[in-house]
mmCIF file of C-alpha atoms and ligand atoms in Angstrom:
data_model
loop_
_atom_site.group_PDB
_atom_site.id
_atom_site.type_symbol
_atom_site.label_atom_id
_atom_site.label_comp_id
_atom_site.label_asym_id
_atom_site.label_seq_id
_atom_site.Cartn_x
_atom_site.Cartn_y
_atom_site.Cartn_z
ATOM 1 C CA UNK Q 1 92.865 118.059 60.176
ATOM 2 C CA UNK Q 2 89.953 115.693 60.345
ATOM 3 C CA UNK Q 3 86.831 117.270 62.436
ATOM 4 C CA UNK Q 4 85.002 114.841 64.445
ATOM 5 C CA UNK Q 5 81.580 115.802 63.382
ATOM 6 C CA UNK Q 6 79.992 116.979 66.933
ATOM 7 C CA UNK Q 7 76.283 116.209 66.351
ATOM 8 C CA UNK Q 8 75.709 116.805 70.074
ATOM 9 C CA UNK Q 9 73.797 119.417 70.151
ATOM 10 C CA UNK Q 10 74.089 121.691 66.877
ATOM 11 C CA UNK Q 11 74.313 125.630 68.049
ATOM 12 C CA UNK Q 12 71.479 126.497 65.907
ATOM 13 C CA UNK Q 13 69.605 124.018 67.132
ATOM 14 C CA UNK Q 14 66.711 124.288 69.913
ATOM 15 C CA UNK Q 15 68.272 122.710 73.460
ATOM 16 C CA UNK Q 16 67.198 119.107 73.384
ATOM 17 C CA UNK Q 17 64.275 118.003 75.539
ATOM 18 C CA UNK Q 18 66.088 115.312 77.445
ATOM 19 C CA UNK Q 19 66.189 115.851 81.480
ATOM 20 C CA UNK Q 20 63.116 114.336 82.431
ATOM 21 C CA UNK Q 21 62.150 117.311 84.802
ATOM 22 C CA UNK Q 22 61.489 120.964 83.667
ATOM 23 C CA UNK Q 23 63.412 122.550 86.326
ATOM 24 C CA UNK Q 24 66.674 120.601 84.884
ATOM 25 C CA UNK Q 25 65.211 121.495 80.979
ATOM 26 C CA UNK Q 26 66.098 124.510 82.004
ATOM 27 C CA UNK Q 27 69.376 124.243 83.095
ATOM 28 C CA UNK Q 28 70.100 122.520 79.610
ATOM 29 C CA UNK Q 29 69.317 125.668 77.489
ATOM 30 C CA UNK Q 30 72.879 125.815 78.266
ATOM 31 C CA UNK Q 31 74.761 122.917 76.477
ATOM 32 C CA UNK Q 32 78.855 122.319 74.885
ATOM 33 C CA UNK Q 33 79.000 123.110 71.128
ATOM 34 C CA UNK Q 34 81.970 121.946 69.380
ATOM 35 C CA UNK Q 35 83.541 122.025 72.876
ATOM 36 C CA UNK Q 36 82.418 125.585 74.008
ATOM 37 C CA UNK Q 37 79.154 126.357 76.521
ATOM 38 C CA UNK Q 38 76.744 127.896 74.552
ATOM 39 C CA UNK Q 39 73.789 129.410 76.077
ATOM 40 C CA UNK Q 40 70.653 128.433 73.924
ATOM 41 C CA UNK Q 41 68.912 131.702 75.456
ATOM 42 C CA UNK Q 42 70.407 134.740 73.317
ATOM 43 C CA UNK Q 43 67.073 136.873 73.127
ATOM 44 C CA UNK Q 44 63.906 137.490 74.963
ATOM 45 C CA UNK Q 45 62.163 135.634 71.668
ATOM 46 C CA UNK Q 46 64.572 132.353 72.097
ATOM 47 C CA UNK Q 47 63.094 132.323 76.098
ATOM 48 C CA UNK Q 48 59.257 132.449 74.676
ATOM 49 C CA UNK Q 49 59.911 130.240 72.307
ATOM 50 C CA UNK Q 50 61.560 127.604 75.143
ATOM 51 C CA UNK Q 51 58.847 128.525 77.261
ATOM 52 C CA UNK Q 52 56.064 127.782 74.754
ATOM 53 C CA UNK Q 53 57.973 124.331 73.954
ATOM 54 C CA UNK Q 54 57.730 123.787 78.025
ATOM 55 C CA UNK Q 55 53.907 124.264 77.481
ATOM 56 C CA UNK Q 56 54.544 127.344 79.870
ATOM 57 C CA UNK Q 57 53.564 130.330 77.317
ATOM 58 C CA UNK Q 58 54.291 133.695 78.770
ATOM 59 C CA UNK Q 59 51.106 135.674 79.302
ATOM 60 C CA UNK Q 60 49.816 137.746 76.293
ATOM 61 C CA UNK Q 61 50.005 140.921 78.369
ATOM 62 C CA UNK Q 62 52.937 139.915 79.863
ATOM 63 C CA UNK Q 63 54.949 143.065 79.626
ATOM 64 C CA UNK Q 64 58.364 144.111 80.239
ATOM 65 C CA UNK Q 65 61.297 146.280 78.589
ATOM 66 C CA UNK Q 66 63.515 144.452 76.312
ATOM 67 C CA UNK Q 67 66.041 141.900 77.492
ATOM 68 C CA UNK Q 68 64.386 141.489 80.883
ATOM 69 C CA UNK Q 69 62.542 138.304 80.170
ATOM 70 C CA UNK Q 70 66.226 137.012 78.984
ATOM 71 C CA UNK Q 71 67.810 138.655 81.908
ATOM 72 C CA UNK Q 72 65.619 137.272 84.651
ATOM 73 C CA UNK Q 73 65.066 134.221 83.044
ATOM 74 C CA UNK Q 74 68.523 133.446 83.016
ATOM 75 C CA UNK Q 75 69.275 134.531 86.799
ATOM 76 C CA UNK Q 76 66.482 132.221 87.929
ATOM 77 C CA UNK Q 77 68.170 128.996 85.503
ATOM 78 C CA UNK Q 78 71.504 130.063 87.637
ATOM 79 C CA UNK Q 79 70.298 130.024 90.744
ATOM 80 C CA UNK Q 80 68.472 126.785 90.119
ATOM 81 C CA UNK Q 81 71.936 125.099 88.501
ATOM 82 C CA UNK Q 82 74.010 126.500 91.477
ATOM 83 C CA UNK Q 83 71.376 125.073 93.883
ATOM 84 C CA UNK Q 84 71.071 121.544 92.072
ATOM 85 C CA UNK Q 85 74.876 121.285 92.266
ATOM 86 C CA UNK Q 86 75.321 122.121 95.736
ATOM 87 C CA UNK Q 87 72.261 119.751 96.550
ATOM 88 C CA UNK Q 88 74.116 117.297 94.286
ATOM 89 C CA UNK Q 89 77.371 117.957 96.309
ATOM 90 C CA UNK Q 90 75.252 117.474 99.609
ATOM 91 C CA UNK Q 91 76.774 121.042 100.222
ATOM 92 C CA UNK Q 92 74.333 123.709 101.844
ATOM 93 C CA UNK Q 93 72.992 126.571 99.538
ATOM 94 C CA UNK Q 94 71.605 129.560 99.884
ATOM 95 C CA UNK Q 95 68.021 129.827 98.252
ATOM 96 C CA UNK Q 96 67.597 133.795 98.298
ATOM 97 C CA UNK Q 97 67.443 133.800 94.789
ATOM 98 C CA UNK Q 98 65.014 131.000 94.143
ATOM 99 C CA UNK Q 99 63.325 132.585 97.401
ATOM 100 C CA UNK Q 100 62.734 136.187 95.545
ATOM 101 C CA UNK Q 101 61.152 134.051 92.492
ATOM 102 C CA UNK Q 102 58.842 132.406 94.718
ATOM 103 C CA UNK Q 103 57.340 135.348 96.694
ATOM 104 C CA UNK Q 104 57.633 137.624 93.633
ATOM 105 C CA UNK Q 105 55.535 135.681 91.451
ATOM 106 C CA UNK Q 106 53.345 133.689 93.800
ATOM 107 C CA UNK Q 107 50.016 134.636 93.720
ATOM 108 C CA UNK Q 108 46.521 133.329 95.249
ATOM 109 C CA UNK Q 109 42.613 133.262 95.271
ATOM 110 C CA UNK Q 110 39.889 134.608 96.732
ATOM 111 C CA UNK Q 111 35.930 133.998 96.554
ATOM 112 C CA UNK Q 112 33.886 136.550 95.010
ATOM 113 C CA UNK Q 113 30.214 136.533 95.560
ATOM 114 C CA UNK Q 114 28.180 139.691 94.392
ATOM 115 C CA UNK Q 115 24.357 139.978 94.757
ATOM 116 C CA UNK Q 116 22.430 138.945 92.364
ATOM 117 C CA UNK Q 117 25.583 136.539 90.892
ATOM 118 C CA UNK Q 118 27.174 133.267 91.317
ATOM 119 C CA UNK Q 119 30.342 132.829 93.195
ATOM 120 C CA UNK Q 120 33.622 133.083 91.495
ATOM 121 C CA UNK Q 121 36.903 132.449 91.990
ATOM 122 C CA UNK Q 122 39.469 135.500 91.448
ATOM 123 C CA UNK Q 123 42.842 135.366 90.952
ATOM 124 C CA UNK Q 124 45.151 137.990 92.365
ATOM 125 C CA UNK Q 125 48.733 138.627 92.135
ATOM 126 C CA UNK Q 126 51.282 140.277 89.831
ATOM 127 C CA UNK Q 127 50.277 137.605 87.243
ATOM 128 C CA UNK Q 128 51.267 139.378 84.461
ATOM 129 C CA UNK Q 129 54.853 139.614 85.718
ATOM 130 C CA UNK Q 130 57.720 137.756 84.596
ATOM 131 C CA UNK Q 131 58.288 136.752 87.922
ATOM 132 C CA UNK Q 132 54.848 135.342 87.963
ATOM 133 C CA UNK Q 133 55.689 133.224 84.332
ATOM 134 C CA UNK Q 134 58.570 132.040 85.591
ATOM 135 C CA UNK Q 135 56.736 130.768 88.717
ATOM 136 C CA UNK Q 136 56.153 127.148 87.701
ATOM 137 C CA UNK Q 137 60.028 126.909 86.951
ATOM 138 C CA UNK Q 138 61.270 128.457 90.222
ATOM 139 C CA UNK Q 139 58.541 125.735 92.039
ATOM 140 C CA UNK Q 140 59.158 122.553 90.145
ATOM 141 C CA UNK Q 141 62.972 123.504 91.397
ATOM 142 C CA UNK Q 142 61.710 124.561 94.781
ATOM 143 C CA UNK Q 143 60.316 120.716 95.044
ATOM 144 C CA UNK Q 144 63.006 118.912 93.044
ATOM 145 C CA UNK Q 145 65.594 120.308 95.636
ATOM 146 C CA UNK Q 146 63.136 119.383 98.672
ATOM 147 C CA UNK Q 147 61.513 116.081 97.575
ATOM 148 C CA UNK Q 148 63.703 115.087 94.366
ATOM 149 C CA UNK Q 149 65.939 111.526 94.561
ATOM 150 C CA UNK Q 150 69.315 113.170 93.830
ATOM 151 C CA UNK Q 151 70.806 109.867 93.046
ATOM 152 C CA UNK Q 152 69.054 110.052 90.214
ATOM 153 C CA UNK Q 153 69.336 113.805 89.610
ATOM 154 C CA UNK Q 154 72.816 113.431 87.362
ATOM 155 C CA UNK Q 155 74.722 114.812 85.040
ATOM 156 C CA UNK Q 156 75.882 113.130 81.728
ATOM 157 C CA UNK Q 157 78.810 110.872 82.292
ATOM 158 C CA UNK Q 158 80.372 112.269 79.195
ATOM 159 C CA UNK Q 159 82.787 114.772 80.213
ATOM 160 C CA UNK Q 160 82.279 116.686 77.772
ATOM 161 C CA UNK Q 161 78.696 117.124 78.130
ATOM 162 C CA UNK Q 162 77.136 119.718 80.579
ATOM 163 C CA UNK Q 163 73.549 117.974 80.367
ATOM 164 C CA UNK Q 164 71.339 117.352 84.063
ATOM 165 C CA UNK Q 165 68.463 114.814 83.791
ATOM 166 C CA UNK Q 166 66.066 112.779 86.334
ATOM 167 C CA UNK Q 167 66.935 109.419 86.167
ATOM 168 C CA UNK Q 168 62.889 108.086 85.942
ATOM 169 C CA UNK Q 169 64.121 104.335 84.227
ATOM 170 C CA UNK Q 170 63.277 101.286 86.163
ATOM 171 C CA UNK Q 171 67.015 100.263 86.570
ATOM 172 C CA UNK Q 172 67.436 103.453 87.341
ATOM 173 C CA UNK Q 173 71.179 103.101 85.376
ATOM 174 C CA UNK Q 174 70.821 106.070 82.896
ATOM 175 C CA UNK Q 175 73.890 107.477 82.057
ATOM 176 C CA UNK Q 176 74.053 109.764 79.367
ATOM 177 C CA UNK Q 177 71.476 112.699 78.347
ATOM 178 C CA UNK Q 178 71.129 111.108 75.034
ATOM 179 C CA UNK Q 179 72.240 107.265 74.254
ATOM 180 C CA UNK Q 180 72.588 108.474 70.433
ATOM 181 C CA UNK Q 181 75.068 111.354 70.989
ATOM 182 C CA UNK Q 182 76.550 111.052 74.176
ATOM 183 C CA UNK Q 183 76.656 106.901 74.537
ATOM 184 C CA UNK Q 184 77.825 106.473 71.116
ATOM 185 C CA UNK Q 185 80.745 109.309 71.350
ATOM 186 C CA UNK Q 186 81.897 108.004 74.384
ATOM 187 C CA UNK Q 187 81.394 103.982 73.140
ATOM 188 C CA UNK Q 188 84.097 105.176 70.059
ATOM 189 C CA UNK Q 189 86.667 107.167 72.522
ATOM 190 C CA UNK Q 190 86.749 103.380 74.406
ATOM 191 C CA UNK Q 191 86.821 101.401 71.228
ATOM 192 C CA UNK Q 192 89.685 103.974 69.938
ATOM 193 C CA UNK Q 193 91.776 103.470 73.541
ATOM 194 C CA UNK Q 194 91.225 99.957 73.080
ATOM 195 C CA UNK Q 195 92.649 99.484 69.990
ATOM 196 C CA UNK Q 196 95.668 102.026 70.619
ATOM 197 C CA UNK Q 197 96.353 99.765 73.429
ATOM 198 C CA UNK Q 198 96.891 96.701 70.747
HETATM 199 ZN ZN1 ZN C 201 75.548 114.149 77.221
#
């Protein structure tokens, strides 16, 4: 049996860097290998590392048990995918989730001004949480649902491709996550219909 080689998106592979919108990155650390899903997150190490490629390191003192950075990164990426498709689907959806992400790691600043010092700014807040890590993510999706252009929020066209990007070219006719995987896979399924229609 001949193997189509399936250079989508090779399982050992870090998720590709293609969606245009970090909220969406996120939602592609989950991608089809050789026709299976294959969640890119496996450890709390393959979420830092994602996170550090984001430019969104995770605090130094950032501390929490083992698995729970994987664990609660991964419930905020589902909440965020279930929200972008029922957005997509102009179906309502329930933000609790996303909500709990936002309060829990949301933190502010005050002005503090001892005698004999200059003023400075403070910042207070569970910051060292992994709520409070994962804050950017869960308000980059908090926006994308509220101000995003969701006909240009798509999916690859490939159906056998699970990938979400933001549409950002000026025809605004982007189609596939990746014109050199996706594109090109579906550009030979037509050619081979084509010619088995001969
Ligand atoms: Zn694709």
């Amino acid at each position: 049996m001949t193997h189509m080689p399936d250079n989508t998106h090779d399982g050992t592979a870090p998720p590709p860097l293609i969606a245009d919108h970090p909220a969406l990155e996120m939602l592609n650390t989950v991608s089809i290998v050789e026709g299976q899903p294959r969640d890119h997150w496996q450890t709390d190490e393959d979420v830092r590392a994602w996170l550090a490629r984001m430019e969104l390191p995770l605090p130094r003192d950032a501390t929490a048990a083992s698995g729970q950075l994987l664990d609660t990164a991964r419930r905020l990426r589902e909440a965020i995918r279930y929200l972008v498709q029922q957005r997509k689907a102009s179906a309502l959806g329930d933000p609790g989730v996303l909500n709990d992400f936002l309060r829990d790691g949301a933190s502010y600043v005050q002005l503090v001004w001892p005698s004999g010092a200059s003023p400075q700014v403070v910042r207070h807040g569970l910051h060292h949480s992994l709520a409070a890590a994962l804050y950017p993510l869960a308000s980059q999706a908090a926006e994308l649902l509220s101000q995003g252009d969701f006909e240009r929020v798509r999916a690859c066209e490939h159906p056998e491709c699970v990938l979400w990007f933001y549409d950002r070219t000026k025809s605004h006719r982007r189609r596939w996550c990746s014109m050199a995987v996706c594109g090109n896979r579906f550009k030979v399924t037509e050619h081979r219909k084509r010619v088995a229609l001969k």
